[in-house]
Coordinates of C-alpha atoms and ligand atoms in Angstrom, one line a residue:
M1 CA -161.1 -153.7 19.4
S2 CA -162.5 -153.0 22.8
R3 CA -164.4 -156.3 22.9
D4 CA -160.8 -158.2 22.0
L5 CA -159.1 -156.1 24.7
S6 CA -161.7 -156.8 27.3
E7 CA -161.1 -160.7 26.7
V8 CA -157.5 -160.1 27.7
I9 CA -157.7 -158.2 31.0
G10 CA -158.4 -161.7 32.8
R11 CA -155.2 -163.2 31.3
V12 CA -152.6 -160.9 31.6
V13 CA -150.0 -162.2 34.1
P14 CA -150.8 -160.8 37.4
A15 CA -147.6 -159.7 39.2
P16 CA -147.1 -157.9 42.8
E17 CA -145.8 -154.7 41.7
N18 CA -144.5 -153.5 45.0
H19 CA -140.8 -153.3 46.1
L20 CA -141.5 -156.1 48.7
S21 CA -141.2 -160.0 47.8
P22 CA -144.4 -161.6 47.2
E23 CA -144.2 -163.2 50.7
L24 CA -143.5 -160.0 52.3
L25 CA -146.1 -158.0 50.5
D26 CA -148.6 -160.9 51.5
K27 CA -147.4 -160.6 55.2
A28 CA -147.9 -157.0 55.1
R29 CA -151.5 -157.3 53.8
K30 CA -152.5 -159.7 56.6
A31 CA -150.9 -157.6 59.0
R32 CA -152.8 -154.6 57.7
R33 CA -156.2 -156.7 57.6
S34 CA -155.9 -157.6 60.9
F35 CA -155.0 -154.3 62.4
M36 CA -157.9 -152.9 60.3
G37 CA -160.3 -155.5 62.0
K38 CA -159.2 -154.9 65.4
A39 CA -159.2 -150.9 64.9
L40 CA -162.9 -151.6 63.4
A41 CA -164.0 -153.6 66.8
M42 CA -162.5 -150.8 68.5
G43 CA -164.4 -148.1 67.0
A44 CA -163.1 -145.3 64.7
G45 CA -161.4 -143.2 67.2
A46 CA -158.9 -145.6 68.1
V47 CA -157.6 -146.2 64.6
A48 CA -154.7 -143.5 64.4
A49 CA -152.8 -144.7 67.7
T50 CA -152.5 -148.3 66.8
A51 CA -149.6 -150.1 65.5
S52 CA -149.4 -150.3 61.8
A53 CA -148.6 -153.0 59.1
T54 CA -145.1 -151.6 58.1
R55 CA -144.3 -151.1 61.7
A56 CA -144.8 -155.0 62.3
L57 CA -142.6 -155.7 59.4
A58 CA -139.8 -153.5 60.6
A59 CA -139.8 -154.8 64.0
E60 CA -139.5 -158.5 62.2
G61 CA -136.5 -157.3 60.5
E62 CA -134.9 -155.9 63.6
D63 CA -132.9 -159.3 64.1
V64 CA -130.7 -157.8 61.2
I65 CA -129.7 -154.6 63.3
L66 CA -129.1 -156.5 66.3
N67 CA -127.2 -159.4 65.1
L68 CA -124.9 -159.1 62.3
P69 CA -125.9 -161.3 59.2
E70 CA -123.1 -163.3 57.3
H71 CA -122.8 -160.5 54.8
T72 CA -121.2 -158.2 57.3
T73 CA -118.9 -160.8 59.1
G74 CA -118.0 -163.3 56.2
L75 CA -116.0 -163.0 53.0
G76 CA -117.7 -161.5 50.1
Q77 CA -117.3 -162.9 46.5
P78 CA -114.5 -161.9 44.5
V79 CA -115.5 -160.4 41.0
A80 CA -118.5 -162.6 40.6
A81 CA -120.1 -160.6 37.5
L82 CA -117.2 -161.7 35.2
G83 CA -118.7 -161.1 31.8
Y84 CA -121.9 -159.1 31.4
G85 CA -123.3 -158.1 34.9
Q86 CA -126.7 -158.9 36.0
P87 CA -129.2 -157.4 38.2
S88 CA -129.7 -158.6 41.7
K89 CA -131.4 -161.9 42.2
W90 CA -134.0 -160.0 44.5
E91 CA -135.0 -157.9 41.5
A92 CA -136.3 -160.5 39.5
N93 CA -139.6 -159.2 39.2
L94 CA -138.6 -156.3 37.4
Q95 CA -139.1 -157.9 33.9
R96 CA -140.6 -157.0 30.3
R97 CA -144.0 -158.5 30.2
E98 CA -146.2 -159.9 27.3
S99 CA -149.9 -159.5 27.3
P100 CA -150.6 -162.4 25.1
G101 CA -154.0 -161.8 24.0
L102 CA -153.2 -158.3 23.0
T103 CA -151.0 -158.3 20.0
R104 CA -149.6 -161.7 19.7
V105 CA -150.3 -162.9 16.2
S106 CA -147.6 -165.2 15.1
Q107 CA -144.3 -163.2 14.9
A108 CA -146.0 -159.7 15.6
S109 CA -145.5 -159.2 19.2
V110 CA -145.2 -156.5 22.0
S111 CA -143.3 -156.7 25.3
F112 CA -143.9 -153.8 27.9
T113 CA -141.4 -151.8 29.9
P114 CA -142.1 -152.0 33.6
L115 CA -142.4 -148.3 34.2
Q116 CA -143.7 -149.1 37.6
G117 CA -140.1 -150.2 38.7
L118 CA -138.0 -147.7 37.0
F119 CA -136.2 -144.5 38.6
G120 CA -134.9 -141.4 36.8
I121 CA -135.7 -141.2 32.9
I122 CA -133.2 -143.9 31.2
T123 CA -134.8 -147.2 30.6
P124 CA -131.9 -150.1 31.0
S125 CA -131.7 -151.6 28.0
G126 CA -132.8 -154.8 29.1
L127 CA -136.3 -153.6 29.8
H128 CA -136.6 -151.3 26.8
F129 CA -139.9 -152.3 25.1
E130 CA -140.3 -154.2 22.0
R131 CA -142.6 -153.9 19.1
H132 CA -141.9 -156.6 16.1
H133 CA -144.4 -156.5 13.2
Q134 CA -142.5 -159.8 11.8
G135 CA -140.3 -160.9 14.5
W136 CA -136.6 -159.8 15.7
W137 CA -133.3 -160.8 14.2
D138 CA -129.5 -160.6 15.4
I139 CA -127.9 -159.5 12.2
D140 CA -124.3 -159.8 11.6
P141 CA -122.9 -156.4 11.4
S142 CA -120.2 -157.2 8.9
K143 CA -123.1 -158.3 6.3
H144 CA -125.2 -155.1 7.3
R145 CA -125.3 -152.4 4.7
L146 CA -127.3 -149.0 4.3
M147 CA -128.1 -147.7 0.9
V148 CA -128.8 -143.9 0.6
H149 CA -130.3 -143.1 -2.8
G150 CA -133.0 -140.7 -4.5
D151 CA -135.6 -140.8 -7.0
D152 CA -134.8 -139.1 -10.3
G153 CA -131.4 -137.9 -9.4
M154 CA -132.2 -136.2 -6.1
V155 CA -129.1 -137.9 -4.7
K156 CA -126.0 -137.0 -6.6
R157 CA -123.6 -139.4 -5.1
P158 CA -126.1 -142.5 -4.1
R159 CA -123.9 -145.1 -1.7
V160 CA -123.9 -148.1 0.1
F161 CA -122.3 -148.0 3.8
T162 CA -120.9 -150.7 6.0
M163 CA -121.0 -150.5 9.4
D164 CA -117.5 -149.4 9.6
D165 CA -118.1 -146.6 7.0
L166 CA -120.9 -145.3 9.5
M167 CA -119.2 -145.5 12.8
R168 CA -116.4 -143.5 11.8
L169 CA -118.2 -140.4 10.9
P170 CA -119.2 -137.6 13.4
S171 CA -121.5 -138.9 15.9
V172 CA -123.9 -137.4 18.2
S173 CA -125.3 -138.9 21.7
R174 CA -128.8 -137.8 22.5
I175 CA -131.4 -138.9 25.1
H176 CA -135.0 -139.3 23.6
F177 CA -138.1 -141.2 24.3
I178 CA -139.8 -143.6 21.9
E179 CA -143.5 -144.3 22.2
C180 CA -145.2 -146.7 20.0
G181 CA -148.3 -144.5 18.6
A182 CA -150.6 -147.5 19.9
N183 CA -149.5 -146.8 23.6
S184 CA -152.4 -146.6 25.9
A185 CA -154.8 -147.6 23.1
P186 CA -157.0 -149.9 25.3
E187 CA -158.2 -146.8 27.0
W188 CA -160.2 -145.4 23.9
G189 CA -162.5 -148.4 24.5
N190 CA -163.0 -148.2 28.3
V191 CA -160.7 -151.2 28.9
A192 CA -158.8 -150.6 31.9
L193 CA -155.7 -152.7 31.9
P194 CA -154.5 -153.5 35.3
S195 CA -151.1 -151.8 35.6
V196 CA -149.0 -149.1 34.2
Q197 CA -146.8 -151.5 32.7
Y198 CA -149.8 -152.6 30.1
T199 CA -151.3 -149.0 30.0
H200 CA -148.2 -147.0 29.2
G201 CA -145.3 -149.6 28.9
M202 CA -144.6 -149.2 25.2
L203 CA -142.5 -146.3 26.3
S204 CA -138.9 -146.2 26.9
C205 CA -136.0 -143.5 26.9
S206 CA -132.4 -144.3 26.2
E207 CA -129.4 -142.4 25.2
F208 CA -128.9 -142.9 21.6
T209 CA -125.5 -142.7 19.6
G210 CA -125.2 -142.4 15.6
V211 CA -124.8 -140.1 12.9
L212 CA -127.2 -137.6 12.0
L213 CA -129.1 -138.3 9.1
S214 CA -128.4 -134.8 7.7
T215 CA -124.6 -135.6 7.7
L216 CA -125.5 -138.4 5.5
L217 CA -127.7 -136.8 3.2
E218 CA -125.1 -133.9 2.6
M219 CA -122.3 -136.5 2.3
C220 CA -124.4 -138.2 -0.8
G221 CA -125.1 -134.8 -2.4
I222 CA -128.8 -134.3 -1.7
D223 CA -130.9 -131.8 -4.2
K224 CA -132.1 -129.4 -1.2
K225 CA -134.4 -127.8 -3.7
R226 CA -136.2 -130.7 -5.0
A227 CA -135.9 -133.2 -2.2
K228 CA -139.4 -133.0 0.1
Y229 CA -139.3 -136.4 1.8
V230 CA -137.0 -139.3 2.8
L231 CA -138.3 -143.0 3.2
A232 CA -136.8 -145.1 5.5
E233 CA -136.7 -149.2 5.1
G234 CA -135.9 -152.0 7.7
A235 CA -134.5 -155.1 6.8
D236 CA -136.4 -157.7 8.7
G237 CA -139.5 -159.5 6.7
S238 CA -142.1 -156.7 7.8
S239 CA -140.4 -154.4 5.2
M240 CA -141.0 -151.5 7.5
T241 CA -141.3 -148.3 5.4
R242 CA -142.1 -145.0 6.5
T243 CA -142.1 -141.4 5.1
I244 CA -140.2 -138.6 7.0
S245 CA -140.3 -134.8 6.1
I246 CA -137.3 -133.6 4.8
E247 CA -137.6 -130.6 7.5
Q248 CA -137.3 -133.3 10.3
A249 CA -134.8 -135.5 8.3
M250 CA -132.4 -132.5 8.3
D251 CA -132.9 -131.6 11.9
D252 CA -132.6 -134.2 14.7
V253 CA -132.9 -137.6 13.1
I254 CA -130.3 -140.1 13.9
V255 CA -129.2 -143.2 12.0
A256 CA -128.1 -144.9 15.3
W257 CA -125.9 -147.7 16.3
G258 CA -125.6 -147.0 20.1
M259 CA -128.0 -147.2 23.0
N260 CA -127.2 -146.5 26.6
G261 CA -123.6 -146.7 25.9
E262 CA -123.2 -150.0 24.0
M263 CA -124.3 -151.3 20.9
L264 CA -128.5 -151.6 20.2
R265 CA -129.7 -154.7 21.4
P266 CA -131.1 -157.2 18.5
E267 CA -134.4 -156.8 19.8
N268 CA -134.0 -152.9 19.1
G269 CA -132.7 -153.0 15.8
Y270 CA -129.0 -154.0 15.8
P271 CA -127.0 -153.0 14.1
L272 CA -128.6 -150.1 12.9
R273 CA -131.8 -148.2 13.4
L274 CA -133.5 -144.8 12.9
V275 CA -134.1 -142.3 15.6
V276 CA -137.0 -139.9 14.9
P277 CA -137.2 -137.9 18.1
G278 CA -140.8 -136.9 19.3
V279 CA -142.4 -139.2 16.5
Q280 CA -144.4 -142.5 17.0
G281 CA -142.2 -145.6 17.3
V282 CA -143.0 -147.1 13.9
S283 CA -140.8 -144.5 12.2
W284 CA -138.0 -145.5 14.2
V285 CA -137.0 -148.1 11.6
K286 CA -135.2 -151.1 13.0
Y287 CA -132.4 -152.9 11.0
L288 CA -132.2 -149.9 8.9
R289 CA -131.3 -150.9 5.4
R290 CA -132.2 -147.9 3.0
I291 CA -132.8 -144.4 2.7
K292 CA -134.6 -143.1 -0.4
V293 CA -135.0 -139.4 -0.9
G294 CA -137.9 -137.9 -2.9
D295 CA -140.7 -135.3 -3.5
M296 CA -143.9 -137.1 -2.6
K297 CA -145.1 -138.9 0.5
W298 CA -144.9 -142.7 -0.3
A299 CA -148.3 -143.8 1.4
T300 CA -146.6 -147.1 2.0
K301 CA -148.6 -150.1 3.5
D302 CA -147.7 -148.6 7.2
E303 CA -149.2 -145.4 6.2
A304 CA -152.2 -146.0 4.1
I305 CA -153.5 -149.3 6.0
H306 CA -152.1 -148.9 9.3
Y307 CA -151.4 -146.1 11.5
V308 CA -154.3 -143.9 10.4
D309 CA -156.7 -142.3 12.9
L310 CA -160.3 -143.3 12.4
M311 CA -162.4 -140.1 13.2
P312 CA -165.9 -139.7 14.6
D313 CA -167.1 -138.7 11.2
G314 CA -165.8 -142.1 9.6
T315 CA -162.8 -140.4 7.7
H316 CA -159.3 -141.6 8.4
R317 CA -156.5 -138.9 9.5
Q318 CA -153.3 -139.8 8.4
Y319 CA -149.6 -139.1 8.7
T320 CA -150.1 -138.0 12.6
G321 CA -146.8 -139.0 13.7
I322 CA -146.0 -136.6 16.4
Q323 CA -146.7 -138.0 20.1
E324 CA -148.4 -135.3 21.7
C325 CA -147.9 -134.0 25.3
K326 CA -148.5 -136.9 28.0
S327 CA -148.0 -137.8 31.5
V328 CA -148.6 -140.8 33.7
I329 CA -147.8 -141.4 37.6
T330 CA -145.8 -144.5 37.8
T331 CA -145.7 -144.8 41.7
P332 CA -148.4 -145.7 43.2
S333 CA -150.1 -147.0 40.0
G334 CA -152.4 -150.1 39.2
G335 CA -151.4 -153.2 40.7
Q336 CA -149.5 -151.8 43.7
T337 CA -150.8 -151.5 47.0
L338 CA -150.2 -148.7 49.8
L339 CA -149.4 -150.6 53.0
D340 CA -150.1 -148.0 55.1
R341 CA -151.7 -144.5 55.6
G342 CA -148.8 -141.6 56.1
Y343 CA -146.3 -140.0 53.8
Y344 CA -145.5 -141.1 50.1
N345 CA -143.4 -139.9 47.2
V346 CA -145.6 -139.8 44.2
T347 CA -143.5 -139.9 41.1
G348 CA -144.2 -140.3 37.3
L349 CA -143.1 -139.4 33.9
A350 CA -144.1 -136.7 31.5
W351 CA -143.0 -136.1 27.8
S352 CA -143.6 -134.4 24.7
G353 CA -142.8 -135.0 20.9
R354 CA -143.0 -131.0 20.4
G355 CA -140.4 -130.1 23.0
T356 CA -139.6 -129.9 26.7
I357 CA -142.1 -130.4 29.6
K358 CA -142.9 -127.0 31.2
R359 CA -145.0 -128.0 34.2
V360 CA -146.7 -131.2 35.6
D361 CA -149.7 -130.7 38.0
V362 CA -151.2 -133.7 40.2
S363 CA -154.4 -134.1 41.6
F364 CA -155.3 -136.4 44.4
D365 CA -159.1 -136.0 44.2
G366 CA -159.9 -136.8 40.5
G367 CA -159.3 -133.6 39.0
R368 CA -160.9 -131.1 41.5
N369 CA -157.9 -129.7 42.9
W370 CA -154.0 -129.6 41.4
R371 CA -150.8 -129.0 42.9
T372 CA -147.6 -128.4 40.9
A373 CA -144.9 -131.1 41.2
R374 CA -141.1 -130.9 41.0
L375 CA -139.5 -131.6 38.0
E376 CA -136.2 -133.5 38.2
G377 CA -133.5 -132.5 35.9
P378 CA -132.2 -133.1 33.0
I379 CA -135.2 -131.6 31.2
L380 CA -134.4 -132.4 27.6
P381 CA -136.3 -131.9 24.5
K382 CA -138.5 -134.9 23.4
A383 CA -137.1 -137.1 26.4
L384 CA -138.9 -138.3 29.2
T385 CA -138.9 -136.1 32.3
R386 CA -139.4 -137.4 35.9
F387 CA -141.6 -135.5 38.2
N388 CA -142.1 -136.0 42.2
I389 CA -144.6 -134.4 44.5
D390 CA -145.2 -135.1 48.3
W391 CA -148.5 -137.0 49.6
V392 CA -149.7 -137.8 52.9
W393 CA -152.3 -140.4 52.4
D394 CA -155.0 -140.5 55.0
G395 CA -156.3 -143.8 54.3
K396 CA -159.6 -142.6 52.3
P397 CA -160.1 -143.5 48.9
A398 CA -158.5 -141.2 46.4
I399 CA -158.0 -140.6 42.7
L400 CA -154.4 -139.6 41.6
Q401 CA -154.1 -138.0 38.3
S402 CA -151.2 -136.1 36.6
R403 CA -151.5 -133.4 33.9
A404 CA -148.5 -132.2 31.6
I405 CA -147.8 -129.0 30.1
D406 CA -145.1 -128.6 27.4
S407 CA -143.0 -125.9 26.0
T408 CA -145.7 -125.0 23.3
G409 CA -148.2 -124.6 26.1
Y410 CA -150.3 -127.7 25.1
V411 CA -152.2 -128.8 28.1
Q412 CA -152.7 -133.0 28.5
P413 CA -156.4 -133.3 27.7
K414 CA -158.7 -135.5 30.0
I415 CA -160.3 -138.4 28.3
N416 CA -163.6 -136.9 27.3
Q417 CA -162.1 -134.2 25.9
L418 CA -159.8 -136.2 23.5
R419 CA -163.1 -138.3 22.8
A420 CA -165.1 -135.2 21.9
V421 CA -162.5 -134.8 18.9
R422 CA -161.3 -138.3 18.2
G423 CA -164.3 -140.4 19.1
T424 CA -163.9 -143.7 20.4
R425 CA -163.1 -146.0 17.5
S426 CA -159.1 -144.9 17.4
I427 CA -156.1 -146.8 18.2
Y428 CA -153.5 -144.4 18.1
H429 CA -152.4 -141.2 19.7
Q430 CA -154.0 -141.7 23.2
N431 CA -152.5 -139.1 25.3
A432 CA -155.2 -138.5 27.9
I433 CA -154.7 -138.0 31.7
Q434 CA -154.5 -141.3 33.6
S435 CA -156.5 -141.8 36.6
W436 CA -155.5 -144.3 39.7
L437 CA -158.1 -145.0 42.1
V438 CA -156.5 -145.8 45.6
S439 CA -159.2 -147.9 47.5
E440 CA -159.3 -147.7 51.3
N441 CA -157.6 -151.1 51.4
G442 CA -154.6 -149.4 50.0
E443 CA -155.2 -151.2 46.5
V444 CA -154.4 -149.3 43.5
S445 CA -156.3 -149.7 40.3
N446 CA -157.1 -148.2 36.9
V447 CA -160.3 -146.2 36.7
Q448 CA -161.3 -143.7 33.9
V449 CA -162.8 -140.4 35.3
Y450 CA -164.5 -137.9 32.9
Ligands
MTE501 N1 -137.6 -153.1 10.8 C1 -138.5 -152.8 11.6 N2 -138.6 -151.5 12.4 C2 -139.7 -151.2 13.3 C3 -140.6 -152.1 13.6 C4 -140.4 -153.5 12.9 O1 -141.3 -154.3 13.2 N3 -139.5 -153.5 12.0 N4 -141.5 -151.9 14.7 C5 -141.7 -150.5 14.8 C6 -142.6 -150.0 16.0 S1 -144.4 -150.1 15.3 C7 -142.4 -149.4 17.1 S2 -143.5 -149.3 18.3 C8 -140.8 -149.4 17.4 C9 -140.4 -150.2 18.5 O2 -139.1 -150.2 18.8 P1 -138.4 -151.1 20.0 O3 -138.8 -152.6 19.7 O4 -136.9 -150.8 19.6 O5 -139.2 -150.8 21.2 O6 -140.0 -149.9 16.1 C10 -140.5 -149.4 14.8 N5 -139.6 -150.0 13.9
MO502 MO1 -145.6 -149.3 17.2

């Protein structure tokens, strides 16, 4: 796997990741270079007092303060965004991106969430990552059905639901993260993908609305003594089928139609998907068409051939669904450029499939010293948690890391600690501490620190 991935690195679409337009970013880099050159010529002592790249940019923009621009003196547009609103044209760089060589095999594909450009914990629906095993569909909701049944009389009143049947039932709205089990997989094999969008972007967090699976199972008369597992099946050609324990099925699993206040997007399973909080994305079956109750694990193709973990001794771990505690700094992160020394708000995300985030520590020297970051509310179970920490960059090389601790006391491991247990040939469940190197020229890149 690592060989294939290393071939990909040169082919991912390079994108300027700062919040400046490519032209401004280029200007700032040039200004910084000429400033550094002059400073070097003048000797190290003169560096601190000289004008900086960002100040040069600010001076150029003073025109906007002194002479009122057209948007201050002219008439604005009347309700321009009739219909469905769109982001500003200046934000065109904020996009889901595909890493063509990575996973695109016919209709099996991935698009990654641009974590480096997001704030707070909610992923805008149009930037929610996608993972399709057999392409996506825009299914007519009036023709969609969900069947709930069981093996051997384990469901007393098996039933087929229409969307209208489901949407009149008691609903819940809850914020949860979804992370593909293969998120950050290339790090197993020392493959340093260039940006956080590619290293961690199979991760999103939304408010999901739907009926609890427990409500449906109760309605259909589940035999609580005999039922041990449920099987969820999707309606697309991949026949995605996943086993879920009855404990989780009766706890917080949602049969969802809503995402961030509106119906699910087609690429995320419209009109119906399963939400399995804390569990890897593959169990969040999209285009959900069937729930079956039984007393044994099904060992379907997606549980026996795929989504198993190859251990150092050559055996496979199976049914390792829970996404362990993990975190990543999203700014500054790979592909971004620090334009100047001085103050930065370092920010990132932490999450755990086992509960809430208790603490996040941040290191600026590759893990020698740690400081505790500020957690921003709300801090919700099985949801992303935003953290922030102050940093003053002195212009010297630095290695930024974040380490999350969850409500069970679990501490996010270093990559070599994880490899000691799991080896190097895994694909799934790579939750190690991520390291970003800030070079003297301000450029940030992906490195591994043992
Ligand atoms: N029906 C169906 N459900 C599916 C998939 C699929 O291909 N078909 N992909 C799974 C995988 S591997 C992941 S990671 C998540 C991705 O959900 P998303 O595309 O909404 O991000 O959906 C899961 N559910
Ligand atoms: Mo996935």
